[in-house]
Short mmCIF file of C-alpha atoms and ligand atoms in Angstrom, two decimals:
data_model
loop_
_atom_site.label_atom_id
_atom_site.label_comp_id
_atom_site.label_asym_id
_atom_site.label_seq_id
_atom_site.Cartn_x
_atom_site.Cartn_y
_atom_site.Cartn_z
CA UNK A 45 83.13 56.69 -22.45
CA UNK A 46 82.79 54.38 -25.22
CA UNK A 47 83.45 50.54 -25.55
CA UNK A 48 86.89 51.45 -27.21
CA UNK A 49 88.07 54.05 -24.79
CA UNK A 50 87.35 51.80 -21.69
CA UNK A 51 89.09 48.89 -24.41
CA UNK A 52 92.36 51.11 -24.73
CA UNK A 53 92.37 52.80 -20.74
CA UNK A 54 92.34 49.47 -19.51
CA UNK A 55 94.73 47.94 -22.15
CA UNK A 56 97.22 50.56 -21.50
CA UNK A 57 96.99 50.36 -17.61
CA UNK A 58 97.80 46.70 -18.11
CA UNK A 59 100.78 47.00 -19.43
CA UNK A 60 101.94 44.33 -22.27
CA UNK A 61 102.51 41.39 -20.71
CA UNK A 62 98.76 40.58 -19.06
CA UNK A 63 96.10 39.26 -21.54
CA UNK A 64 93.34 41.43 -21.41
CA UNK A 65 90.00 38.75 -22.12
CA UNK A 66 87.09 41.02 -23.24
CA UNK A 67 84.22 39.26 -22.12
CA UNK A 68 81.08 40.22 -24.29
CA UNK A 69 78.60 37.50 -22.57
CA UNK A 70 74.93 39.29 -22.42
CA UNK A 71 76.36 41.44 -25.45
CA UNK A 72 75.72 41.40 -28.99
CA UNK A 73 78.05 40.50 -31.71
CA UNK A 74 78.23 44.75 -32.61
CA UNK A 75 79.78 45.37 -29.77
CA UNK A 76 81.91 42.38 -29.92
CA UNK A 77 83.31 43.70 -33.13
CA UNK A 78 83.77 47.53 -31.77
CA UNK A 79 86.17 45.83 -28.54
CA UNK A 80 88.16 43.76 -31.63
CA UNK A 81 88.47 47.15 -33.95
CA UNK A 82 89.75 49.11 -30.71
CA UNK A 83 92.23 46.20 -30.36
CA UNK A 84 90.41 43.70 -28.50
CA UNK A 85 92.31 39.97 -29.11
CA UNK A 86 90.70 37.65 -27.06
CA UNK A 87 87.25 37.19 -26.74
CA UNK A 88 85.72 35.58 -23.28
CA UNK A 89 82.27 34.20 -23.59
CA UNK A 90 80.51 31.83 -21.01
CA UNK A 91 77.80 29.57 -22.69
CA UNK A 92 78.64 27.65 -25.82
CA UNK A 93 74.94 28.31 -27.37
CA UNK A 94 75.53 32.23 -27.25
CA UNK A 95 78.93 32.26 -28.67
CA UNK A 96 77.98 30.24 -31.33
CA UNK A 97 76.11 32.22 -32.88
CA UNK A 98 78.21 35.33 -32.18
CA UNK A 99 81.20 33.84 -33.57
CA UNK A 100 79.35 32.42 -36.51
CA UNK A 101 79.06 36.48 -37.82
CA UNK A 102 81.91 38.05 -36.09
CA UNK A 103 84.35 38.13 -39.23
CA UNK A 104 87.16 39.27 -37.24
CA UNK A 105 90.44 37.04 -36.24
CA UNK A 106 90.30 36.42 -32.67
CA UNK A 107 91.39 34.40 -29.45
CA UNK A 108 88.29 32.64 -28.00
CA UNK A 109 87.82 31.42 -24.45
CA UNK A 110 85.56 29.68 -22.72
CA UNK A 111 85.11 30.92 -19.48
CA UNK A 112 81.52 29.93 -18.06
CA UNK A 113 80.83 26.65 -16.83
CA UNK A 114 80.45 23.68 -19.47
CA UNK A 115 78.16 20.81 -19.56
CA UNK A 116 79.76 17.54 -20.60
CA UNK A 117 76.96 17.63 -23.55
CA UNK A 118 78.56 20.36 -24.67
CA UNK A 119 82.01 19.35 -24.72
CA UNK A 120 81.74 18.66 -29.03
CA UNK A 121 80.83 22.08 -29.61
CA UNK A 122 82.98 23.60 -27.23
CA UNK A 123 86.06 22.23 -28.34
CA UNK A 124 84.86 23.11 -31.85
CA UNK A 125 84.70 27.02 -30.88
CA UNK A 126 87.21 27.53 -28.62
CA UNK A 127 90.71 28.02 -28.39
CA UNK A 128 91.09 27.74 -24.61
CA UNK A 129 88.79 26.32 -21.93
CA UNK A 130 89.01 27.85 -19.13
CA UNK A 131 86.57 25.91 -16.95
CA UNK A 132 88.02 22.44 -16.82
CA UNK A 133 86.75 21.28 -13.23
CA UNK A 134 86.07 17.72 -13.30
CA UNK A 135 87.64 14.73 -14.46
CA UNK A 136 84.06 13.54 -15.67
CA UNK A 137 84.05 17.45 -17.99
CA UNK A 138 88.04 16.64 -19.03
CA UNK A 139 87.46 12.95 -19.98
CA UNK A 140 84.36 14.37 -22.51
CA UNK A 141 86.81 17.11 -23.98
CA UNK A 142 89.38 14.94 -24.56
CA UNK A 143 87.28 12.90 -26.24
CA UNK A 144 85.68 15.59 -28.41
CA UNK A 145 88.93 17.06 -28.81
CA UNK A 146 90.69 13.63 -30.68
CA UNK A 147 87.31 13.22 -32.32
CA UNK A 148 88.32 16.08 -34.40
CA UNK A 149 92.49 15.24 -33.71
CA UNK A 150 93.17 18.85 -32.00
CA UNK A 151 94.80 19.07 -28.82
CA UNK A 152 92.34 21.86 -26.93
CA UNK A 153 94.67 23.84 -24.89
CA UNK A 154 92.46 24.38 -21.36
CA UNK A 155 92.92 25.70 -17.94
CA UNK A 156 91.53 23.68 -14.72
CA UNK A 157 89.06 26.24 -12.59
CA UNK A 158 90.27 26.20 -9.12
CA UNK A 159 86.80 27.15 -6.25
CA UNK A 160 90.07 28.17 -3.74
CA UNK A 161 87.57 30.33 -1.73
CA UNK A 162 85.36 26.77 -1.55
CA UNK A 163 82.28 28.72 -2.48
CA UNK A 164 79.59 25.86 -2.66
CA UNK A 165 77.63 28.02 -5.09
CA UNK A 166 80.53 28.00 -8.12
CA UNK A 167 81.91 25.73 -9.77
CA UNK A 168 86.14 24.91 -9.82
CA UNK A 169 87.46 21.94 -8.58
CA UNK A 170 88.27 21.90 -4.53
CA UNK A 171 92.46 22.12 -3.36
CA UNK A 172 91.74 18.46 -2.30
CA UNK A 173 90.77 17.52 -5.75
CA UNK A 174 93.24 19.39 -7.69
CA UNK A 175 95.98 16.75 -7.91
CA UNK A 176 94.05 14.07 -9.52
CA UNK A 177 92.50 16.22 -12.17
CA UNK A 178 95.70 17.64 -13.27
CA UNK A 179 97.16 13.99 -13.34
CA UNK A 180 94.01 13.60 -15.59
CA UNK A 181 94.35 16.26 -17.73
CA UNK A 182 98.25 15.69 -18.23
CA UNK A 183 97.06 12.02 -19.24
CA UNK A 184 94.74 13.02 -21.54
CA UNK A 185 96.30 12.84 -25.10
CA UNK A 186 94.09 15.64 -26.42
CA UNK A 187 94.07 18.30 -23.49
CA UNK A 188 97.03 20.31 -22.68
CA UNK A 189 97.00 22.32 -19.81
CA UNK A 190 97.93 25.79 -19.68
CA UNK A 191 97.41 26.84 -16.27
CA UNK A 192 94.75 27.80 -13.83
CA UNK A 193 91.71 29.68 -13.52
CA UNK A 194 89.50 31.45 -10.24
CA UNK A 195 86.66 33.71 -9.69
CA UNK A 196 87.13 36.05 -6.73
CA UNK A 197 84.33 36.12 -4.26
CA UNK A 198 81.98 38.37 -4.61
CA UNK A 199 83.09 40.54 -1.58
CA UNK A 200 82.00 44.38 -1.15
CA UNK A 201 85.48 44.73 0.25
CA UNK A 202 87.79 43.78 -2.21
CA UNK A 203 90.57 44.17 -0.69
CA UNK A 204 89.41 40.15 0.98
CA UNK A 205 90.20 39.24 -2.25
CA UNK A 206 93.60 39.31 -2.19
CA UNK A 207 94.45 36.15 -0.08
CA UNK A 208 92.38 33.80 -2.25
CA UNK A 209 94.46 35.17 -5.64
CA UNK A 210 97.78 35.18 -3.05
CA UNK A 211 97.11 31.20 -2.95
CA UNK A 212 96.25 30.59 -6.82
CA UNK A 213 99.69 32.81 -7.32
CA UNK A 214 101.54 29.74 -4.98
CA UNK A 215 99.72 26.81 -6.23
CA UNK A 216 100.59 28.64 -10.15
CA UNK A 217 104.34 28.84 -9.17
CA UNK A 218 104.73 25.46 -7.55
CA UNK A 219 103.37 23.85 -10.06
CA UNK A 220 104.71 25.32 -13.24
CA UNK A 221 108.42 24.50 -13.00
CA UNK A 222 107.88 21.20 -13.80
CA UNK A 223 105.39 21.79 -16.74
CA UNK A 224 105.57 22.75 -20.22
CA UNK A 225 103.25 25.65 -21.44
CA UNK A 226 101.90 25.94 -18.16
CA UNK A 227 101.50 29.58 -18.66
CA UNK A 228 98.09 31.19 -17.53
CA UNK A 229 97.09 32.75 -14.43
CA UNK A 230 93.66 33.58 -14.96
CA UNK A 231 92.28 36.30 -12.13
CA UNK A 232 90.33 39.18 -11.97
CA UNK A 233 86.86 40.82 -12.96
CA UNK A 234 86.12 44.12 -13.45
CA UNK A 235 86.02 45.06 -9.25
CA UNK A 236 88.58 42.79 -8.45
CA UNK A 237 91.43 43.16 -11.47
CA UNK A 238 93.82 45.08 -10.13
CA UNK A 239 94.45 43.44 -7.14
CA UNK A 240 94.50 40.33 -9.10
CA UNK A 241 97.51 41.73 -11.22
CA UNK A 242 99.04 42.69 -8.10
CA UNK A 243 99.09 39.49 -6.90
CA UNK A 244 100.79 37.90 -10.02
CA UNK A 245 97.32 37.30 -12.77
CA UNK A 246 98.61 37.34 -16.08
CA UNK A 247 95.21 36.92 -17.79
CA UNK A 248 92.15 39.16 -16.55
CA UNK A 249 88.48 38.63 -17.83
CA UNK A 250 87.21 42.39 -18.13
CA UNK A 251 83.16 42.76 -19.50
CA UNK A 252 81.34 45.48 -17.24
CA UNK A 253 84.55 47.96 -17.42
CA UNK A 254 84.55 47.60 -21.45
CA UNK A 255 81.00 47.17 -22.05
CA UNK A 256 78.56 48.77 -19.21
CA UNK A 257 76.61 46.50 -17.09
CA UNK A 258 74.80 43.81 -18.80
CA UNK A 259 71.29 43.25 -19.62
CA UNK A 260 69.51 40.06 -18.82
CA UNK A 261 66.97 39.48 -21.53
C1 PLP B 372 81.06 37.51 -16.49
C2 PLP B 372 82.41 36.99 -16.15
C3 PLP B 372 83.54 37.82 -16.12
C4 PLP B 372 83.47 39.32 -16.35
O1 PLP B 372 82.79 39.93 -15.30
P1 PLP B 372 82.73 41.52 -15.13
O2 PLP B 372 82.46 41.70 -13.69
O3 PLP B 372 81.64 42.00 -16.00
O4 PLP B 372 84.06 42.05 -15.54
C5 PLP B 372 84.76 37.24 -15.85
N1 PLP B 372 84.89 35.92 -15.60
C6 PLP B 372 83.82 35.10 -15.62
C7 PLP B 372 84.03 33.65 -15.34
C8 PLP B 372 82.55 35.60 -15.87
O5 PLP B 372 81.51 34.77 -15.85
#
């Protein structure tokens, strides 16, 4: 199957109420433009250099997130690009976004990145640390936060998945009562998705099941 078949199977499977992030890191801007013309409308991309450039020749409307991990360096030309960050997971990262951000006087709508599996190889902020960086963020004039983020462990049993997205679903509904536009539940990869929707992820970041596997240049 093509890009825009996978696209539409998985959009339709979905259902209307998930956001369906097609994540064209590794990919050029072709295909980019073939997930947006089957429907595609948001666009996940993970370093700020790559998407860049893509975005400088897309020519298509689109919502973009930033999904990888950011350097504080980067922070200007993120906030530049981006229409949610979805890899807030430091104070030291928020306090150079919200800087950026009023540098250019937009409020940059991100998500904090949650490591709830405590993987010491990824990056997300630890449970322990979580309080003070939302206090952070919600102090920061030019941040809003719009939810929270995870990456699944990488487990050949998926299925050992579910109880880390079981505890972002808790943490995501204690929290949001008390917040405005706290909205976004972001969970779920290609071999992990569907339990993530099960378990209450109302954004999914989707490449290999669009696009094919990837090829590292
Ligand atoms: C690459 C990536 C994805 C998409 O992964 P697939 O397994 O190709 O669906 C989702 N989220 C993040 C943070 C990624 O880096």
């Amino acid at each position: 199957m093509g890009v825009a078949e996978n696209f539409q199977a998985i959009r339709n499977e979905l259902g209307d109420k998930i956001i369906l992030v097609a994540v064209t890191k590794n990919h050029d801007v072709e295909v980019m433009r073939e997930a947006i013309d089957a429907g595609a409308t948001d666009i996940g991309e993970n370093r700020v250099q790559e998407a860049v450039a893509k975005f400088q020749t897309l020519d298509r409307k689109v919502t973009r997130h930033l999904i990888g991990h950011l350097q504080t360096n980067k922070a200007k030309a993120a906030v530049k690009l981006f229409d949610l960050i979805q890899s807030v997971d430091s104070q030291h990262l928020a306090a150079a976004l919200n800087k950026a951000a009023a540098s250019i006087d937009k409020v940059q709508d991100v998500l904090i990145q949650v490591n709830v599996a405590r993987e010491p190889q990824k990056s997300g902020v630890l449970l322990e640390d979580l309080d003070a960086l939302i206090k952070f963020v919600d102090e920061a004039n030019n941040l809003r936060l719009r939810g929270l983020m995870m990456i699944a462990p990488n487990l050949e049993d998926v299925e050992q998945c579910r109880p880390f997205f079981k505890q972002m679903r808790k943490l995501f509904d204690e929290l949001r009562p008390a917040r405005e536009a706290f909205d976004f539940l972001s969970m779920g990869m290609t071999h992990d998705y569907k339990i993530a929707v099960e378990e209450g992820a109302n954004v999914v970041r989707v490449g290999t099941a669009i696009f094919g596997a990837r090829t590292y240049r």
